[in-house]
PDB file of C-alpha atoms in Angstrom:
ATOM      1  CA  UNK D 974       0.009  -0.172   0.174  1.00  0.00           C
ATOM      2  CA  UNK D 975       1.358   3.307  -1.170  1.00  0.00           C
ATOM      3  CA  UNK D 976       1.936   5.662   2.122  1.00  0.00           C
ATOM      4  CA  UNK D 977       1.644   9.326   2.654  1.00  0.00           C
ATOM      5  CA  UNK D 978       4.040  11.695   4.114  1.00  0.00           C
ATOM      6  CA  UNK D 979       3.705  12.007   7.131  1.00  0.00           C
ATOM      7  CA  UNK D 980       2.385   8.192   8.206  1.00  0.00           C
ATOM      8  CA  UNK D 981       3.791   6.648  11.026  1.00  0.00           C
ATOM      9  CA  UNK D 982       5.587   9.788  12.473  1.00  0.00           C
ATOM     10  CA  UNK D 983       6.338  10.126  16.601  1.00  0.00           C
ATOM     11  CA  UNK D 984       2.985  10.584  18.170  1.00  0.00           C
ATOM     12  CA  UNK D 985       0.814  10.375  15.159  1.00  0.00           C
ATOM     13  CA  UNK D 986       1.841  13.861  13.683  1.00  0.00           C
ATOM     14  CA  UNK D 987       2.499  14.260  10.009  1.00  0.00           C
ATOM     15  CA  UNK D 988       1.895  16.285   6.585  1.00  0.00           C
ATOM     16  CA  UNK D 989      -0.089  13.882   4.028  1.00  0.00           C
ATOM     17  CA  UNK D 990      -2.716  14.090   1.617  1.00  0.00           C
ATOM     18  CA  UNK D 991      -6.603  12.875   0.925  1.00  0.00           C
ATOM     19  CA  UNK D 992      -5.887  12.313  -2.440  1.00  0.00           C
ATOM     20  CA  UNK D 993      -4.864   9.078  -4.896  1.00  0.00           C
ATOM     21  CA  UNK D 994      -1.748   7.321  -4.465  1.00  0.00           C
ATOM     22  CA  UNK D 995       1.646   8.988  -5.549  1.00  0.00           C
ATOM     23  CA  UNK D 996       4.693   7.518  -4.324  1.00  0.00           C
ATOM     24  CA  UNK D 997       5.605   5.496  -1.156  1.00  0.00           C
ATOM     25  CA  UNK D 998       7.961   7.390   1.470  1.00  0.00           C
ATOM     26  CA  UNK D 999      10.667   5.834   3.928  1.00  0.00           C
ATOM     27  CA  UNK D1000      11.435   9.055   5.878  1.00  0.00           C
ATOM     28  CA  UNK D1001       9.328  10.619   8.755  1.00  0.00           C
ATOM     29  CA  UNK D1002       7.924  14.335   8.414  1.00  0.00           C
ATOM     30  CA  UNK D1003       9.675  16.777  10.180  1.00  0.00           C
ATOM     31  CA  UNK D1004       8.775  18.322  13.081  1.00  0.00           C
ATOM     32  CA  UNK D1005       5.798  20.760  12.937  1.00  0.00           C
ATOM     33  CA  UNK D1006       3.779  22.666  10.484  1.00  0.00           C
ATOM     34  CA  UNK D1007       0.372  24.001   9.393  1.00  0.00           C
ATOM     35  CA  UNK D1008       0.482  27.041  11.982  1.00  0.00           C
ATOM     36  CA  UNK D1009       3.081  25.762  14.515  1.00  0.00           C
ATOM     37  CA  UNK D1010       1.789  22.079  14.223  1.00  0.00           C
ATOM     38  CA  UNK D1011       2.875  19.013  12.030  1.00  0.00           C
ATOM     39  CA  UNK D1012       0.218  18.163   9.457  1.00  0.00           C
ATOM     40  CA  UNK D1013      -0.980  15.294   6.872  1.00  0.00           C
ATOM     41  CA  UNK D1014      -1.917  16.754   3.741  1.00  0.00           C
ATOM     42  CA  UNK D1015      -4.883  15.166   2.690  1.00  0.00           C
ATOM     43  CA  UNK D1016     -27.555  34.108  16.332  1.00  0.00           C
ATOM     44  CA  UNK D1017     -27.789  36.149  13.173  1.00  0.00           C
ATOM     45  CA  UNK D1018     -29.582  39.976  13.711  1.00  0.00           C
ATOM     46  CA  UNK D1019     -32.677  39.414  14.879  1.00  0.00           C
ATOM     47  CA  UNK D1020     -35.484  39.790  12.544  1.00  0.00           C
ATOM     48  CA  UNK D1021     -38.998  38.182  11.202  1.00  0.00           C
ATOM     49  CA  UNK D1022     -37.863  35.487   8.524  1.00  0.00           C
ATOM     50  CA  UNK D1023     -41.158  34.745   7.193  1.00  0.00           C
ATOM     51  CA  UNK D1024     -40.893  38.601   6.128  1.00  0.00           C
ATOM     52  CA  UNK D1025     -37.615  38.759   4.578  1.00  0.00           C
ATOM     53  CA  UNK D1026     -37.625  37.106   0.998  1.00  0.00           C
ATOM     54  CA  UNK D1027     -33.750  36.871   1.164  1.00  0.00           C
ATOM     55  CA  UNK D1028     -33.196  35.182   4.034  1.00  0.00           C
ATOM     56  CA  UNK D1029     -34.320  31.338   4.622  1.00  0.00           C
ATOM     57  CA  UNK D1030     -36.739  30.467   6.833  1.00  0.00           C
ATOM     58  CA  UNK D1031     -34.868  28.500   9.766  1.00  0.00           C
ATOM     59  CA  UNK D1032     -37.662  28.475  12.603  1.00  0.00           C
ATOM     60  CA  UNK D1033     -38.943  24.598  11.382  1.00  0.00           C
ATOM     61  CA  UNK D1034     -39.875  21.812  13.901  1.00  0.00           C
ATOM     62  CA  UNK D1035     -36.400  20.423  13.064  1.00  0.00           C
ATOM     63  CA  UNK D1036     -33.496  22.516  12.094  1.00  0.00           C
ATOM     64  CA  UNK D1037     -32.316  18.929  10.161  1.00  0.00           C
ATOM     65  CA  UNK D1038     -29.892  16.205   9.249  1.00  0.00           C
ATOM     66  CA  UNK D1039     -26.160  16.185   9.506  1.00  0.00           C
ATOM     67  CA  UNK D1040     -24.954  12.881   7.935  1.00  0.00           C
ATOM     68  CA  UNK D1041     -21.209  12.543   8.319  1.00  0.00           C
ATOM     69  CA  UNK D1042     -19.336   9.998   6.437  1.00  0.00           C
ATOM     70  CA  UNK D1043     -15.969   9.390   7.824  1.00  0.00           C
ATOM     71  CA  UNK D1044     -14.097   7.347   5.453  1.00  0.00           C
ATOM     72  CA  UNK D1045     -10.715   6.186   7.016  1.00  0.00           C
ATOM     73  CA  UNK D1046      -9.590   2.650   5.966  1.00  0.00           C
ATOM     74  CA  UNK D1047      -9.284   1.435   2.598  1.00  0.00           C
ATOM     75  CA  UNK D1048      -9.379  -1.760   0.503  1.00  0.00           C
ATOM     76  CA  UNK D1049      -5.876  -2.354  -0.315  1.00  0.00           C
ATOM     77  CA  UNK D1050      -6.566  -2.899  -3.865  1.00  0.00           C
ATOM     78  CA  UNK D1051      -7.241   1.168  -3.756  1.00  0.00           C
ATOM     79  CA  UNK D1052      -3.317   1.627  -2.723  1.00  0.00           C
ATOM     80  CA  UNK D1053      -4.536   4.132  -0.604  1.00  0.00           C
ATOM     81  CA  UNK D1054      -3.348   5.005   3.304  1.00  0.00           C
ATOM     82  CA  UNK D1055      -5.261   5.166   6.048  1.00  0.00           C
ATOM     83  CA  UNK D1056      -6.485   8.418   7.034  1.00  0.00           C
ATOM     84  CA  UNK D1057      -5.213   9.061  10.207  1.00  0.00           C
ATOM     85  CA  UNK D1058      -6.697  12.553  12.239  1.00  0.00           C
ATOM     86  CA  UNK D1059     -10.136  11.738  10.654  1.00  0.00           C
ATOM     87  CA  UNK D1060     -11.703  10.524  13.410  1.00  0.00           C
ATOM     88  CA  UNK D1061     -10.640  14.129  15.363  1.00  0.00           C
ATOM     89  CA  UNK D1062     -12.577  15.924  12.446  1.00  0.00           C
ATOM     90  CA  UNK D1063     -15.613  13.510  12.647  1.00  0.00           C
ATOM     91  CA  UNK D1064     -15.762  13.738  16.362  1.00  0.00           C
ATOM     92  CA  UNK D1065     -15.734  17.881  15.886  1.00  0.00           C
ATOM     93  CA  UNK D1066     -18.373  17.796  13.531  1.00  0.00           C
ATOM     94  CA  UNK D1067     -20.439  15.743  15.510  1.00  0.00           C
ATOM     95  CA  UNK D1068     -20.156  17.963  18.125  1.00  0.00           C
ATOM     96  CA  UNK D1069     -20.655  21.507  15.927  1.00  0.00           C
ATOM     97  CA  UNK D1070     -23.256  20.442  14.300  1.00  0.00           C
ATOM     98  CA  UNK D1071     -25.253  18.700  17.265  1.00  0.00           C
ATOM     99  CA  UNK D1072     -24.411  22.194  19.196  1.00  0.00           C
ATOM    100  CA  UNK D1073     -26.435  23.817  16.353  1.00  0.00           C
ATOM    101  CA  UNK D1074     -29.477  21.824  16.284  1.00  0.00           C
ATOM    102  CA  UNK D1075     -28.767  19.265  13.915  1.00  0.00           C
ATOM    103  CA  UNK D1076     -29.851  15.388  14.187  1.00  0.00           C
ATOM    104  CA  UNK D1077     -26.599  13.502  13.374  1.00  0.00           C
ATOM    105  CA  UNK D1078     -26.667  10.308  11.112  1.00  0.00           C
ATOM    106  CA  UNK D1079     -22.581   8.664  11.349  1.00  0.00           C
ATOM    107  CA  UNK D1080     -21.292   6.136   9.403  1.00  0.00           C
ATOM    108  CA  UNK D1081     -17.201   4.834   9.609  1.00  0.00           C
ATOM    109  CA  UNK D1082     -15.683   3.516   6.105  1.00  0.00           C
ATOM    110  CA  UNK D1083     -18.396   2.972   3.788  1.00  0.00           C
ATOM    111  CA  UNK D1084     -17.804   1.302   0.185  1.00  0.00           C
ATOM    112  CA  UNK D1085     -18.980   3.441  -2.564  1.00  0.00           C
ATOM    113  CA  UNK D1086     -22.283   1.261  -2.844  1.00  0.00           C
ATOM    114  CA  UNK D1087     -23.051   1.802   0.798  1.00  0.00           C
ATOM    115  CA  UNK D1088     -22.547   5.719   0.182  1.00  0.00           C
ATOM    116  CA  UNK D1089     -24.820   5.972  -2.566  1.00  0.00           C
ATOM    117  CA  UNK D1090     -27.549   3.765  -0.843  1.00  0.00           C
ATOM    118  CA  UNK D1091     -27.020   5.529   2.625  1.00  0.00           C
ATOM    119  CA  UNK D1092     -27.734   9.263   0.183  1.00  0.00           C
ATOM    120  CA  UNK D1093     -30.656   8.046  -1.269  1.00  0.00           C
ATOM    121  CA  UNK D1094     -32.130   6.209   1.734  1.00  0.00           C
ATOM    122  CA  UNK D1095     -32.020   9.792   3.725  1.00  0.00           C
ATOM    123  CA  UNK D1096     -33.524  11.814   0.496  1.00  0.00           C
ATOM    124  CA  UNK D1097     -36.541   9.496   0.449  1.00  0.00           C
ATOM    125  CA  UNK D1098     -37.172  10.572   4.068  1.00  0.00           C
ATOM    126  CA  UNK D1099     -39.676  13.102   4.904  1.00  0.00           C
ATOM    127  CA  UNK D1100     -37.815  16.770   5.349  1.00  0.00           C
ATOM    128  CA  UNK D1101     -40.915  18.728   5.666  1.00  0.00           C
ATOM    129  CA  UNK D1102     -40.390  19.452   8.883  1.00  0.00           C
ATOM    130  CA  UNK D1103     -36.981  20.447   8.534  1.00  0.00           C
ATOM    131  CA  UNK D1104     -35.051  23.805   8.000  1.00  0.00           C
ATOM    132  CA  UNK D1105     -32.186  22.552   5.910  1.00  0.00           C
ATOM    133  CA  UNK D1106     -29.828  19.346   4.839  1.00  0.00           C
ATOM    134  CA  UNK D1107     -26.170  18.699   6.031  1.00  0.00           C
ATOM    135  CA  UNK D1108     -23.536  16.275   4.894  1.00  0.00           C
ATOM    136  CA  UNK D1109     -20.129  16.407   5.545  1.00  0.00           C
ATOM    137  CA  UNK D1110     -18.240  13.923   3.593  1.00  0.00           C
ATOM    138  CA  UNK D1111     -14.330  12.673   5.130  1.00  0.00           C
ATOM    139  CA  UNK D1112     -12.564  10.937   2.665  1.00  0.00           C
ATOM    140  CA  UNK D1113      -9.498  10.503  -0.025  1.00  0.00           C
ATOM    141  CA  UNK D1114     -10.762  12.028  -3.250  1.00  0.00           C
ATOM    142  CA  UNK D1115      -9.347  13.619  -6.413  1.00  0.00           C
ATOM    143  CA  UNK D1116     -10.926  16.306  -9.363  1.00  0.00           C
ATOM    144  CA  UNK D1117     -14.413  15.269  -9.599  1.00  0.00           C
ATOM    145  CA  UNK D1118     -14.596  12.267  -6.982  1.00  0.00           C
ATOM    146  CA  UNK D1119     -14.616  11.121  -3.826  1.00  0.00           C
ATOM    147  CA  UNK D1120     -13.225   7.261  -2.516  1.00  0.00           C
ATOM    148  CA  UNK D1121     -15.141   4.841  -0.981  1.00  0.00           C
ATOM    149  CA  UNK D1122     -13.391   2.526   0.760  1.00  0.00           C
ATOM    150  CA  UNK D1123     -13.251   0.368  -2.641  1.00  0.00           C
ATOM    151  CA  UNK D1124     -12.753   3.285  -4.752  1.00  0.00           C
ATOM    152  CA  UNK D1125     -13.620   6.314  -6.534  1.00  0.00           C
ATOM    153  CA  UNK D1126     -17.314   7.471  -7.462  1.00  0.00           C
ATOM    154  CA  UNK D1127     -18.245  10.795  -9.394  1.00  0.00           C
ATOM    155  CA  UNK D1128     -19.487  13.224  -6.469  1.00  0.00           C
ATOM    156  CA  UNK D1129     -22.095  14.076  -8.467  1.00  0.00           C
ATOM    157  CA  UNK D1130     -23.694  10.626  -8.258  1.00  0.00           C
ATOM    158  CA  UNK D1131     -23.817  11.168  -4.632  1.00  0.00           C
ATOM    159  CA  UNK D1132     -25.130  14.795  -4.165  1.00  0.00           C
ATOM    160  CA  UNK D1133     -28.131  14.227  -7.348  1.00  0.00           C
ATOM    161  CA  UNK D1134     -30.371  12.682  -5.004  1.00  0.00           C
ATOM    162  CA  UNK D1135     -31.176  15.577  -3.236  1.00  0.00           C
ATOM    163  CA  UNK D1136     -31.741  18.021  -6.183  1.00  0.00           C
ATOM    164  CA  UNK D1137     -35.314  19.626  -6.818  1.00  0.00           C
ATOM    165  CA  UNK D1138     -36.449  16.866  -8.426  1.00  0.00           C
ATOM    166  CA  UNK D1139     -35.634  14.037  -6.927  1.00  0.00           C
ATOM    167  CA  UNK D1140     -36.043  15.204  -2.941  1.00  0.00           C
ATOM    168  CA  UNK D1141     -39.287  17.546  -2.872  1.00  0.00           C
ATOM    169  CA  UNK D1142     -39.380  17.878   1.051  1.00  0.00           C
ATOM    170  CA  UNK D1143     -35.873  20.109   0.600  1.00  0.00           C
ATOM    171  CA  UNK D1144     -37.112  22.187  -2.476  1.00  0.00           C
ATOM    172  CA  UNK D1145     -36.464  25.611  -1.273  1.00  0.00           C
ATOM    173  CA  UNK D1146     -33.990  24.950   0.987  1.00  0.00           C
ATOM    174  CA  UNK D1147     -30.201  25.244   2.159  1.00  0.00           C
ATOM    175  CA  UNK D1148     -28.898  21.623   1.404  1.00  0.00           C
ATOM    176  CA  UNK D1149     -25.110  22.075   2.473  1.00  0.00           C
ATOM    177  CA  UNK D1150     -22.202  19.521   1.457  1.00  0.00           C
ATOM    178  CA  UNK D1151     -18.932  20.335   3.456  1.00  0.00           C
ATOM    179  CA  UNK D1152     -16.234  18.568   1.741  1.00  0.00           C
ATOM    180  CA  UNK D1153     -12.508  17.452   2.933  1.00  0.00           C
ATOM    181  CA  UNK D1154     -11.248  15.470   0.430  1.00  0.00           C
ATOM    182  CA  UNK D1155      -8.448  15.995  -2.378  1.00  0.00           C
ATOM    183  CA  UNK D1156      -8.807  17.456  -5.542  1.00  0.00           C
ATOM    184  CA  UNK D1157      -6.079  17.196  -7.528  1.00  0.00           C
ATOM    185  CA  UNK D1158      -2.178  16.660  -6.801  1.00  0.00           C
ATOM    186  CA  UNK D1159      -0.848  20.595  -7.096  1.00  0.00           C
ATOM    187  CA  UNK D1160       0.414  21.922  -4.274  1.00  0.00           C
ATOM    188  CA  UNK D1161       0.207  25.271  -3.457  1.00  0.00           C
ATOM    189  CA  UNK D1162       3.747  26.755  -2.485  1.00  0.00           C
ATOM    190  CA  UNK D1163       1.870  30.682  -1.660  1.00  0.00           C
ATOM    191  CA  UNK D1164       3.091  33.756  -2.618  1.00  0.00           C
ATOM    192  CA  UNK D1165       4.630  36.909  -0.071  1.00  0.00           C
ATOM    193  CA  UNK D1166       2.182  39.819  -0.257  1.00  0.00           C
ATOM    194  CA  UNK D1167       2.145  43.356   1.413  1.00  0.00           C
ATOM    195  CA  UNK D1168      -0.861  44.617   2.485  1.00  0.00           C
ATOM    196  CA  UNK D1169      -2.319  47.944   3.263  1.00  0.00           C
ATOM    197  CA  UNK D1170      -5.048  48.784   6.392  1.00  0.00           C
ATOM    198  CA  UNK D1171      -7.905  49.482   5.362  1.00  0.00           C
ATOM    199  CA  UNK D1172     -42.017  38.570   2.267  1.00  0.00           C
ATOM    200  CA  UNK D1173     -41.529  34.541   1.247  1.00  0.00           C
ATOM    201  CA  UNK D1174     -43.816  33.800  -1.868  1.00  0.00           C
ATOM    202  CA  UNK D1175     -46.160  30.871  -1.743  1.00  0.00           C
ATOM    203  CA  UNK D1176     -45.627  29.530  -5.132  1.00  0.00           C
ATOM    204  CA  UNK D1177     -42.845  29.571  -7.719  1.00  0.00           C
ATOM    205  CA  UNK D1178     -40.515  27.722  -9.932  1.00  0.00           C
ATOM    206  CA  UNK D1179     -36.983  27.418  -9.240  1.00  0.00           C
ATOM    207  CA  UNK D1180     -33.940  25.218 -10.799  1.00  0.00           C
ATOM    208  CA  UNK D1181     -33.472  21.919  -9.484  1.00  0.00           C
ATOM    209  CA  UNK D1182     -30.152  22.768  -8.881  1.00  0.00           C
ATOM    210  CA  UNK D1183     -30.512  25.995  -6.579  1.00  0.00           C
ATOM    211  CA  UNK D1184     -30.044  26.094  -2.663  1.00  0.00           C
ATOM    212  CA  UNK D1185     -26.931  23.812  -2.605  1.00  0.00           C
ATOM    213  CA  UNK D1186     -23.535  24.718  -1.216  1.00  0.00           C
ATOM    214  CA  UNK D1187     -20.547  23.429  -1.788  1.00  0.00           C
ATOM    215  CA  UNK D1188     -18.056  23.686   0.555  1.00  0.00           C
ATOM    216  CA  UNK D1189     -14.409  21.930  -0.619  1.00  0.00           C
ATOM    217  CA  UNK D1190     -11.530  21.840   1.913  1.00  0.00           C
ATOM    218  CA  UNK D1191      -9.563  22.800  -1.245  1.00  0.00           C
ATOM    219  CA  UNK D1192      -9.185  24.528  -4.823  1.00  0.00           C
ATOM    220  CA  UNK D1193      -9.643  22.266  -7.790  1.00  0.00           C
ATOM    221  CA  UNK D1194      -6.767  20.558  -9.008  1.00  0.00           C
ATOM    222  CA  UNK D1195      -4.976  20.513  -4.974  1.00  0.00           C
ATOM    223  CA  UNK D1196      -4.065  18.439  -2.529  1.00  0.00           C
ATOM    224  CA  UNK D1197      -6.112  18.732   0.783  1.00  0.00           C
ATOM    225  CA  UNK D1198      -4.005  18.790   4.251  1.00  0.00           C
ATOM    226  CA  UNK D1199      -4.947  16.723   7.058  1.00  0.00           C
ATOM    227  CA  UNK D1200      -2.946  16.578  10.805  1.00  0.00           C
ATOM    228  CA  UNK D1201      -2.439  13.135  11.908  1.00  0.00           C
ATOM    229  CA  UNK D1202      -3.103  14.184  15.462  1.00  0.00           C
ATOM    230  CA  UNK D1203      -5.637  17.456  14.900  1.00  0.00           C
ATOM    231  CA  UNK D1204      -7.566  16.718  12.285  1.00  0.00           C
ATOM    232  CA  UNK D1205      -7.372  18.453   8.432  1.00  0.00           C
ATOM    233  CA  UNK D1206      -7.240  22.144   8.468  1.00  0.00           C
ATOM    234  CA  UNK D1207      -9.936  22.795   6.818  1.00  0.00           C
ATOM    235  CA  UNK D1208     -12.266  21.102   9.241  1.00  0.00           C
ATOM    236  CA  UNK D1209     -10.544  22.149  12.510  1.00  0.00           C
ATOM    237  CA  UNK D1210     -10.941  26.219  10.451  1.00  0.00           C
ATOM    238  CA  UNK D1211     -14.736  25.379  10.070  1.00  0.00           C
ATOM    239  CA  UNK D1212     -16.162  23.830  13.576  1.00  0.00           C
ATOM    240  CA  UNK D1213     -14.235  26.448  14.898  1.00  0.00           C
ATOM    241  CA  UNK D1214     -15.792  29.468  12.851  1.00  0.00           C
ATOM    242  CA  UNK D1215     -19.258  27.747  12.797  1.00  0.00           C
ATOM    243  CA  UNK D1216     -19.144  27.908  16.931  1.00  0.00           C
ATOM    244  CA  UNK D1217     -17.801  31.382  17.239  1.00  0.00           C
ATOM    245  CA  UNK D1218     -20.099  33.019  14.650  1.00  0.00           C
ATOM    246  CA  UNK D1219     -23.050  31.040  14.557  1.00  0.00           C
ATOM    247  CA  UNK D1220     -26.076  33.392  15.689  1.00  0.00           C
ATOM    248  CA  UNK D1221     -24.139  36.550  14.836  1.00  0.00           C
ATOM    249  CA  UNK D1222     -22.846  35.900  10.991  1.00  0.00           C
ATOM    250  CA  UNK D1223     -24.328  34.897   7.781  1.00  0.00           C
ATOM    251  CA  UNK D1224     -22.962  31.322   6.352  1.00  0.00           C
ATOM    252  CA  UNK D1225     -21.340  33.159   3.782  1.00  0.00           C
ATOM    253  CA  UNK D1226     -19.268  35.567   6.102  1.00  0.00           C
ATOM    254  CA  UNK D1227     -18.509  32.339   8.191  1.00  0.00           C
ATOM    255  CA  UNK D1228     -17.333  31.038   5.338  1.00  0.00           C
ATOM    256  CA  UNK D1229     -15.243  33.426   4.170  1.00  0.00           C
ATOM    257  CA  UNK D1230     -13.197  33.570   7.518  1.00  0.00           C
ATOM    258  CA  UNK D1231     -12.774  29.554   7.151  1.00  0.00           C
ATOM    259  CA  UNK D1232     -11.428  30.322   4.045  1.00  0.00           C
ATOM    260  CA  UNK D1233      -8.923  33.209   5.609  1.00  0.00           C
ATOM    261  CA  UNK D1234      -8.044  30.815   8.475  1.00  0.00           C
ATOM    262  CA  UNK D1235      -7.127  28.027   6.437  1.00  0.00           C
ATOM    263  CA  UNK D1236      -5.014  30.585   4.154  1.00  0.00           C
ATOM    264  CA  UNK D1237      -3.016  32.194   6.606  1.00  0.00           C
ATOM    265  CA  UNK D1238      -2.985  30.456   9.790  1.00  0.00           C
ATOM    266  CA  UNK D1239      -1.741  27.069   8.445  1.00  0.00           C
ATOM    267  CA  UNK D1240       1.753  25.915   6.731  1.00  0.00           C
ATOM    268  CA  UNK D1241       2.830  22.146   5.676  1.00  0.00           C
ATOM    269  CA  UNK D1242       5.793  20.523   7.663  1.00  0.00           C
ATOM    270  CA  UNK D1243       7.376  17.337   5.808  1.00  0.00           C
ATOM    271  CA  UNK D1244      10.821  16.500   5.520  1.00  0.00           C
ATOM    272  CA  UNK D1245       9.618  15.013   1.873  1.00  0.00           C
ATOM    273  CA  UNK D1246      11.423  17.025  -0.525  1.00  0.00           C
ATOM    274  CA  UNK D1247       9.349  19.436  -2.002  1.00  0.00           C
ATOM    275  CA  UNK D1248       6.463  18.948   0.296  1.00  0.00           C
ATOM    276  CA  UNK D1249       7.245  21.467   3.644  1.00  0.00           C
ATOM    277  CA  UNK D1250       6.024  24.994   3.182  1.00  0.00           C
ATOM    278  CA  UNK D1251       2.997  24.283   1.215  1.00  0.00           C
ATOM    279  CA  UNK D1252      -0.411  26.076   1.496  1.00  0.00           C
ATOM    280  CA  UNK D1253      -4.316  25.511   0.939  1.00  0.00           C
ATOM    281  CA  UNK D1254      -7.372  27.697   0.382  1.00  0.00           C
ATOM    282  CA  UNK D1255     -10.972  25.900   0.539  1.00  0.00           C
ATOM    283  CA  UNK D1256     -13.115  26.780  -2.620  1.00  0.00           C
ATOM    284  CA  UNK D1257     -16.766  27.659  -1.566  1.00  0.00           C
ATOM    285  CA  UNK D1258     -19.531  26.627  -4.104  1.00  0.00           C
ATOM    286  CA  UNK D1259     -22.908  28.497  -3.962  1.00  0.00           C
ATOM    287  CA  UNK D1260     -26.102  28.446  -5.536  1.00  0.00           C
ATOM    288  CA  UNK D1261     -27.635  29.685  -2.582  1.00  0.00           C
ATOM    289  CA  UNK D1262     -30.561  31.726  -3.230  1.00  0.00           C
ATOM    290  CA  UNK D1263     -30.872  33.316  -0.081  1.00  0.00           C
ATOM    291  CA  UNK D1264     -29.217  34.480   3.064  1.00  0.00           C
ATOM    292  CA  UNK D1265     -28.520  30.931   5.264  1.00  0.00           C
ATOM    293  CA  UNK D1266     -28.386  32.264   9.601  1.00  0.00           C
ATOM    294  CA  UNK D1267     -27.525  29.485  11.783  1.00  0.00           C
ATOM    295  CA  UNK D1268     -28.989  30.026  15.578  1.00  0.00           C
ATOM    296  CA  UNK D1269     -26.439  30.239  18.019  1.00  0.00           C
ATOM    297  CA  UNK D1270     -24.901  27.104  18.929  1.00  0.00           C
ATOM    298  CA  UNK D1271     -25.705  25.783  22.077  1.00  0.00           C
ATOM    299  CA  UNK D1272     -22.848  25.792  24.894  1.00  0.00           C
ATOM    300  CA  UNK D1273     -21.752  22.266  25.525  1.00  0.00           C
TER     301      UNK D1273
END
């Protein structure tokens, strides 16, 4: 099985990627990185939402379901390494979205067919009493695909079950996907910069692709980094910002802060030539049609 930079480091810390196999290594990763730690690559303002056509109605009896798929161990035929540190991401996601009020569905190590069946099953549930839907996918990946434990699958084949023509009870409601996975094999070396201070309608037709948000951990074509002890850069930042700003900022404002956190506070460290000092920027693709405000998280 091909290994990734950082696998087998002292105390489980090292730099590697959530990507396709690309080489083997014989040396351990360096001491620290990613914002001074060693890494693996891998309430809103008070208003009446019913009277605001630019804001999603979130005061349903249930905020919604949060489906979390955590793929850590992969069949040897894939030549994918175990995603050490992903359990930290999963636990962080469970805590964060539970505190927001979501009903959690959590599964580990799903094959492609199991993921597809699970997505279909959840999409066929009655979401009429729910305000939204969230899915967190933690796995290896490449551009346009995400891995089950037995191989790759087109990302589109997983999300299509929730589109407006197939999941009627979520039509007009936010469907939010957070994806921690590589999207290619490019490395971002970063660049130095100088900075200067400075009423709801009752009936309407909408596109079946409307009201989706895809929050990818990295830009198209790039590796995505994960810390073996602290979890991925993206999920660390996402959960921190949701906990800090939900109930205060709109979702896209929160995601901009996630981008900033990942971009400025993390940098890779690896003894493997060419893999130290690398950066990452998440990529947020929004088809949302309104502002989305989560409630303030419950205190744990």
